[in-house]
Amino acid sequence: MPTAPAPAETQPTMCLLHGDYHPMEQDCWAATMDWQFARPHLEGQEARDAYLAAVERQMLDDLVRSH
Ligand SMILES: [Zn+2]
């Protein structure tokens, strides 16, 4: 039986909610959607770059909080 590719939902994705790279859960997607809805002027690559920058800030915040 051929191995079907995993659905997109189970692929690791940069998660804004948790500041992490992991398979997204419903809460994770909700946070991502909220972020996008709050920035309707961002499109395409610009939106992706801004999103990744936001996730990186979240990662740094988590690092600061854990120390
Ligand atoms: Zn997450």
PDB file of C-alpha atoms and ligand atoms in Angstrom:
ATOM      1  CA  MET A   1       0.000   0.000   0.000  1.00  0.00           C
ATOM      2  CA  PRO A   2       1.587   3.312  -1.031  1.00  0.00           C
ATOM      3  CA  THR A   3       2.345   5.809   1.678  1.00  0.00           C
ATOM      4  CA  ALA A   4       0.095   8.825   1.248  1.00  0.00           C
ATOM      5  CA  PRO A   5       1.618  12.194   2.058  1.00  0.00           C
ATOM      6  CA  ALA A   6       0.537  13.487   5.444  1.00  0.00           C
ATOM      7  CA  PRO A   7      -2.281  16.016   5.360  1.00  0.00           C
ATOM      8  CA  ALA A   8      -1.109  19.600   5.570  1.00  0.00           C
ATOM      9  CA  GLU A   9      -2.551  19.914   9.068  1.00  0.00           C
ATOM     10  CA  THR A  10      -0.034  17.413  10.449  1.00  0.00           C
ATOM     11  CA  GLN A  11       3.032  18.980   8.827  1.00  0.00           C
ATOM     12  CA  PRO A  12       5.247  20.921  11.215  1.00  0.00           C
ATOM     13  CA  THR A  13       4.549  24.614  10.811  1.00  0.00           C
ATOM     14  CA  MET A  14       5.887  27.737  12.436  1.00  0.00           C
ATOM     15  CA  CYS A  15       3.438  28.273  15.289  1.00  0.00           C
ATOM     16  CA  LEU A  16       2.801  31.801  16.476  1.00  0.00           C
ATOM     17  CA  LEU A  17       0.797  30.655  19.493  1.00  0.00           C
ATOM     18  CA  HIS A  18       3.590  28.562  20.989  1.00  0.00           C
ATOM     19  CA  GLY A  19       6.606  30.216  19.352  1.00  0.00           C
ATOM     20  CA  ASP A  20       7.618  26.817  18.045  1.00  0.00           C
ATOM     21  CA  TYR A  21       7.924  24.671  14.912  1.00  0.00           C
ATOM     22  CA  HIS A  22       5.522  21.766  15.299  1.00  0.00           C
ATOM     23  CA  PRO A  23       2.436  20.070  13.840  1.00  0.00           C
ATOM     24  CA  MET A  24      -0.292  22.639  14.281  1.00  0.00           C
ATOM     25  CA  GLU A  25      -3.363  22.022  16.399  1.00  0.00           C
ATOM     26  CA  GLN A  26      -6.649  23.856  16.159  1.00  0.00           C
ATOM     27  CA  ASP A  27      -5.624  26.537  18.668  1.00  0.00           C
ATOM     28  CA  CYS A  28      -2.404  27.080  16.731  1.00  0.00           C
ATOM     29  CA  TRP A  29      -4.240  27.641  13.444  1.00  0.00           C
ATOM     30  CA  ALA A  30      -6.711  29.938  15.213  1.00  0.00           C
ATOM     31  CA  ALA A  31      -3.831  32.118  16.422  1.00  0.00           C
ATOM     32  CA  THR A  32      -2.351  32.163  12.920  1.00  0.00           C
ATOM     33  CA  MET A  33      -5.688  33.104  11.372  1.00  0.00           C
ATOM     34  CA  ASP A  34      -6.216  35.866  13.947  1.00  0.00           C
ATOM     35  CA  TRP A  35      -2.779  37.247  13.112  1.00  0.00           C
ATOM     36  CA  GLN A  36      -3.578  37.263   9.390  1.00  0.00           C
ATOM     37  CA  PHE A  37      -7.027  38.789   9.859  1.00  0.00           C
ATOM     38  CA  ALA A  38      -5.454  41.585  11.878  1.00  0.00           C
ATOM     39  CA  ARG A  39      -3.115  42.339   8.962  1.00  0.00           C
ATOM     40  CA  PRO A  40      -5.268  42.255   5.802  1.00  0.00           C
ATOM     41  CA  HIS A  41      -2.874  44.646   4.044  1.00  0.00           C
ATOM     42  CA  LEU A  42      -0.090  42.023   4.069  1.00  0.00           C
ATOM     43  CA  GLU A  43      -0.013  39.661   1.104  1.00  0.00           C
ATOM     44  CA  GLY A  44       2.124  36.841  -0.241  1.00  0.00           C
ATOM     45  CA  GLN A  45       5.793  36.889   0.661  1.00  0.00           C
ATOM     46  CA  GLU A  46       5.401  40.040   2.744  1.00  0.00           C
ATOM     47  CA  ALA A  47       2.823  38.308   4.928  1.00  0.00           C
ATOM     48  CA  ARG A  48       5.016  35.198   5.258  1.00  0.00           C
ATOM     49  CA  ASP A  49       8.051  37.271   6.239  1.00  0.00           C
ATOM     50  CA  ALA A  50       6.059  39.263   8.790  1.00  0.00           C
ATOM     51  CA  TYR A  51       4.563  36.073  10.206  1.00  0.00           C
ATOM     52  CA  LEU A  52       7.942  34.405  10.602  1.00  0.00           C
ATOM     53  CA  ALA A  53       9.282  37.553  12.270  1.00  0.00           C
ATOM     54  CA  ALA A  54       6.339  37.454  14.686  1.00  0.00           C
ATOM     55  CA  VAL A  55       7.011  33.789  15.499  1.00  0.00           C
ATOM     56  CA  GLU A  56      10.691  34.569  16.084  1.00  0.00           C
ATOM     57  CA  ARG A  57       9.729  37.345  18.500  1.00  0.00           C
ATOM     58  CA  GLN A  58       7.466  34.876  20.290  1.00  0.00           C
ATOM     59  CA  MET A  59      10.351  32.384  20.517  1.00  0.00           C
ATOM     60  CA  LEU A  60      12.613  35.059  22.012  1.00  0.00           C
ATOM     61  CA  ASP A  61       9.898  36.055  24.476  1.00  0.00           C
ATOM     62  CA  ASP A  62       9.618  32.438  25.573  1.00  0.00           C
ATOM     63  CA  LEU A  63      13.392  32.250  26.039  1.00  0.00           C
ATOM     64  CA  VAL A  64      13.374  35.394  28.148  1.00  0.00           C
ATOM     65  CA  ARG A  65      10.481  34.144  30.263  1.00  0.00           C
ATOM     66  CA  SER A  66      12.118  30.759  30.879  1.00  0.00           C
ATOM     67  CA  HIS A  67      15.261  32.386  32.316  1.00  0.00           C
TER      68      HIS A  67
HETATM   69 ZN    ZN B   1       1.247  25.548  18.488  1.00  0.00          ZN
END
